[in-house]
PDB file of C-alpha atoms in Angstrom:
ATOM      1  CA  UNK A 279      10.092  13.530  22.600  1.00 80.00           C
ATOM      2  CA  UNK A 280      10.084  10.900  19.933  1.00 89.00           C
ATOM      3  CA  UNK A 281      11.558  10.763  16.128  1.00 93.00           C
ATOM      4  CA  UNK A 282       9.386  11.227  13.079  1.00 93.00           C
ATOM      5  CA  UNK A 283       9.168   8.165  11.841  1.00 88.00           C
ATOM      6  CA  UNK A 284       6.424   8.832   9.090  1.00 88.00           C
ATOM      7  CA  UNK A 285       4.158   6.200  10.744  1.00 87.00           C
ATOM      8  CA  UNK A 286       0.344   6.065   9.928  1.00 91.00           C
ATOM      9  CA  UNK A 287      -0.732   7.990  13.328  1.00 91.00           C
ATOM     10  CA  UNK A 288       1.554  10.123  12.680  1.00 91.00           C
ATOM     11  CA  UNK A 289       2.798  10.104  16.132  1.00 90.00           C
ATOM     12  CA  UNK A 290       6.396  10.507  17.095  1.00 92.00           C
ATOM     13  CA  UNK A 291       8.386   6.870  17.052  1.00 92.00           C
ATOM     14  CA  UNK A 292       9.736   6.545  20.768  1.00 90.00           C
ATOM     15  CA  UNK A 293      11.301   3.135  20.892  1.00 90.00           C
ATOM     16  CA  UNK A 294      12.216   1.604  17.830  1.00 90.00           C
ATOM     17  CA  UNK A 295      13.136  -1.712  17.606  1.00 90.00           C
ATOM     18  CA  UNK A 296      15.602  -3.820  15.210  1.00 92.00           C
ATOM     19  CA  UNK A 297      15.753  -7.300  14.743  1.00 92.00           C
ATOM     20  CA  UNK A 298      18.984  -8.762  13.575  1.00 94.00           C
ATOM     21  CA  UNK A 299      18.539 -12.681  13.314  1.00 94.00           C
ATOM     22  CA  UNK A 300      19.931 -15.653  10.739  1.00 94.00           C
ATOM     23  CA  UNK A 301      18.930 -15.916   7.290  1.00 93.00           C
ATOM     24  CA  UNK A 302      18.517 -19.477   8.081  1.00 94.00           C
ATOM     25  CA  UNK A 303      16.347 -18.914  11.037  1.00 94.00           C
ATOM     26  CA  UNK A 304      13.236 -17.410  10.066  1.00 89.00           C
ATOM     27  CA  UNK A 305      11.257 -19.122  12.742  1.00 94.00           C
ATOM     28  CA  UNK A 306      13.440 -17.464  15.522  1.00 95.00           C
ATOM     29  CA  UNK A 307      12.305 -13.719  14.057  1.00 93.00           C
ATOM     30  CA  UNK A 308       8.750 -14.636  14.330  1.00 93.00           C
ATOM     31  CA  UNK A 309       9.508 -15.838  17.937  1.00 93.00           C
ATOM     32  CA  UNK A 310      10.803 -12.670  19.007  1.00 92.00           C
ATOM     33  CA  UNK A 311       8.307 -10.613  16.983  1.00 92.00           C
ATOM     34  CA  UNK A 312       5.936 -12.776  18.900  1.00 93.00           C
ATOM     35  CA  UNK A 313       7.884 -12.083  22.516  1.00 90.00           C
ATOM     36  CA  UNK A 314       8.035  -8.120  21.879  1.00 90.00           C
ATOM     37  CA  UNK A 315       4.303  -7.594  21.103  1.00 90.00           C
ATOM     38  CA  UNK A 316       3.299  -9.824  24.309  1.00 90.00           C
ATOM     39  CA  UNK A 317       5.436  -7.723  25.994  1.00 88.00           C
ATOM     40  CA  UNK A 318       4.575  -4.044  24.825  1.00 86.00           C
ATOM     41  CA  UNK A 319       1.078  -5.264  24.634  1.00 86.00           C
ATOM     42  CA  UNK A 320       0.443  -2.833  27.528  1.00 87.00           C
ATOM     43  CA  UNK A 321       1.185   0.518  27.772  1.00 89.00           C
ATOM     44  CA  UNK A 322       2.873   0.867  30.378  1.00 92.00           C
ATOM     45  CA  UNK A 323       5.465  -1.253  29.397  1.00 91.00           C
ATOM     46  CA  UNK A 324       6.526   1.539  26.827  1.00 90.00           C
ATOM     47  CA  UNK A 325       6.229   4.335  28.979  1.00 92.00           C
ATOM     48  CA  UNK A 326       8.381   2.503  32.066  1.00 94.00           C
ATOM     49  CA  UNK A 327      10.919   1.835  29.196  1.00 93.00           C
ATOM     50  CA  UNK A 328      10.859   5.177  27.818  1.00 93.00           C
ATOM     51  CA  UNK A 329      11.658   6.564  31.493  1.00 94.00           C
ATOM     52  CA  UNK A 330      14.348   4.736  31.753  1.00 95.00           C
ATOM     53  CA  UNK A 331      17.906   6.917  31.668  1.00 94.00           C
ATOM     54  CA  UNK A 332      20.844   4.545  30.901  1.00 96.00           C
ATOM     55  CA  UNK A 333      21.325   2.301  28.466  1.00 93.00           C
ATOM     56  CA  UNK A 334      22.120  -0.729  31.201  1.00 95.00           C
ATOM     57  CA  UNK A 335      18.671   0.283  32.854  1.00 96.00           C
ATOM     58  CA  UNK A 336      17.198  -0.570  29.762  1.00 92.00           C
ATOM     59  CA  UNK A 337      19.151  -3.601  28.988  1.00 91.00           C
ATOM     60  CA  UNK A 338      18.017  -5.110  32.278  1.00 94.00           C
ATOM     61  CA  UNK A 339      14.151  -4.104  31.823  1.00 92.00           C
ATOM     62  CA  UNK A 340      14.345  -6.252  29.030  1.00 88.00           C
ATOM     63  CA  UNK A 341      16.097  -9.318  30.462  1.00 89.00           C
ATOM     64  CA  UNK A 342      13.089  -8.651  33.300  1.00 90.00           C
ATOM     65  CA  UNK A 343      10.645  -9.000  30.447  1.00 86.00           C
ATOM     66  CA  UNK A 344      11.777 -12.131  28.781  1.00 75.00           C
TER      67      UNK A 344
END
């Protein structure tokens, strides 16, 4: 299951991401932007992440990432 998130497939949103970073750093947003779409570049990324049941599981899959 996902969350309409009126997107242009019109697919269900099932990991939504939110950047929070400096106004004075605009360099480190593109960095990240950068690091997240290396990283869900594959798939299977998302669906491993998406199977994942507690929030600390997913906190770690993402330290694993970076």
């Amino acid at each position: 299951n996902g969350i309409e998130f009126e997107s242009l497939d019109a697919k269900d949103a099932k990991i939504i991401i939110l950047l929070l970073t400096p106004e004075t750093e605009p360099e480190l947003q593109l960095k990240l932007l950068a690091d997240i779409s290396k990283n869900f570049h594959a798939i299977e990324t998302a669906e491993e992440i998406c199977k994942l049941q507690t929030t600390e599981e997913v906190i770690s899959k993402f330290k694993q990432l970076s």
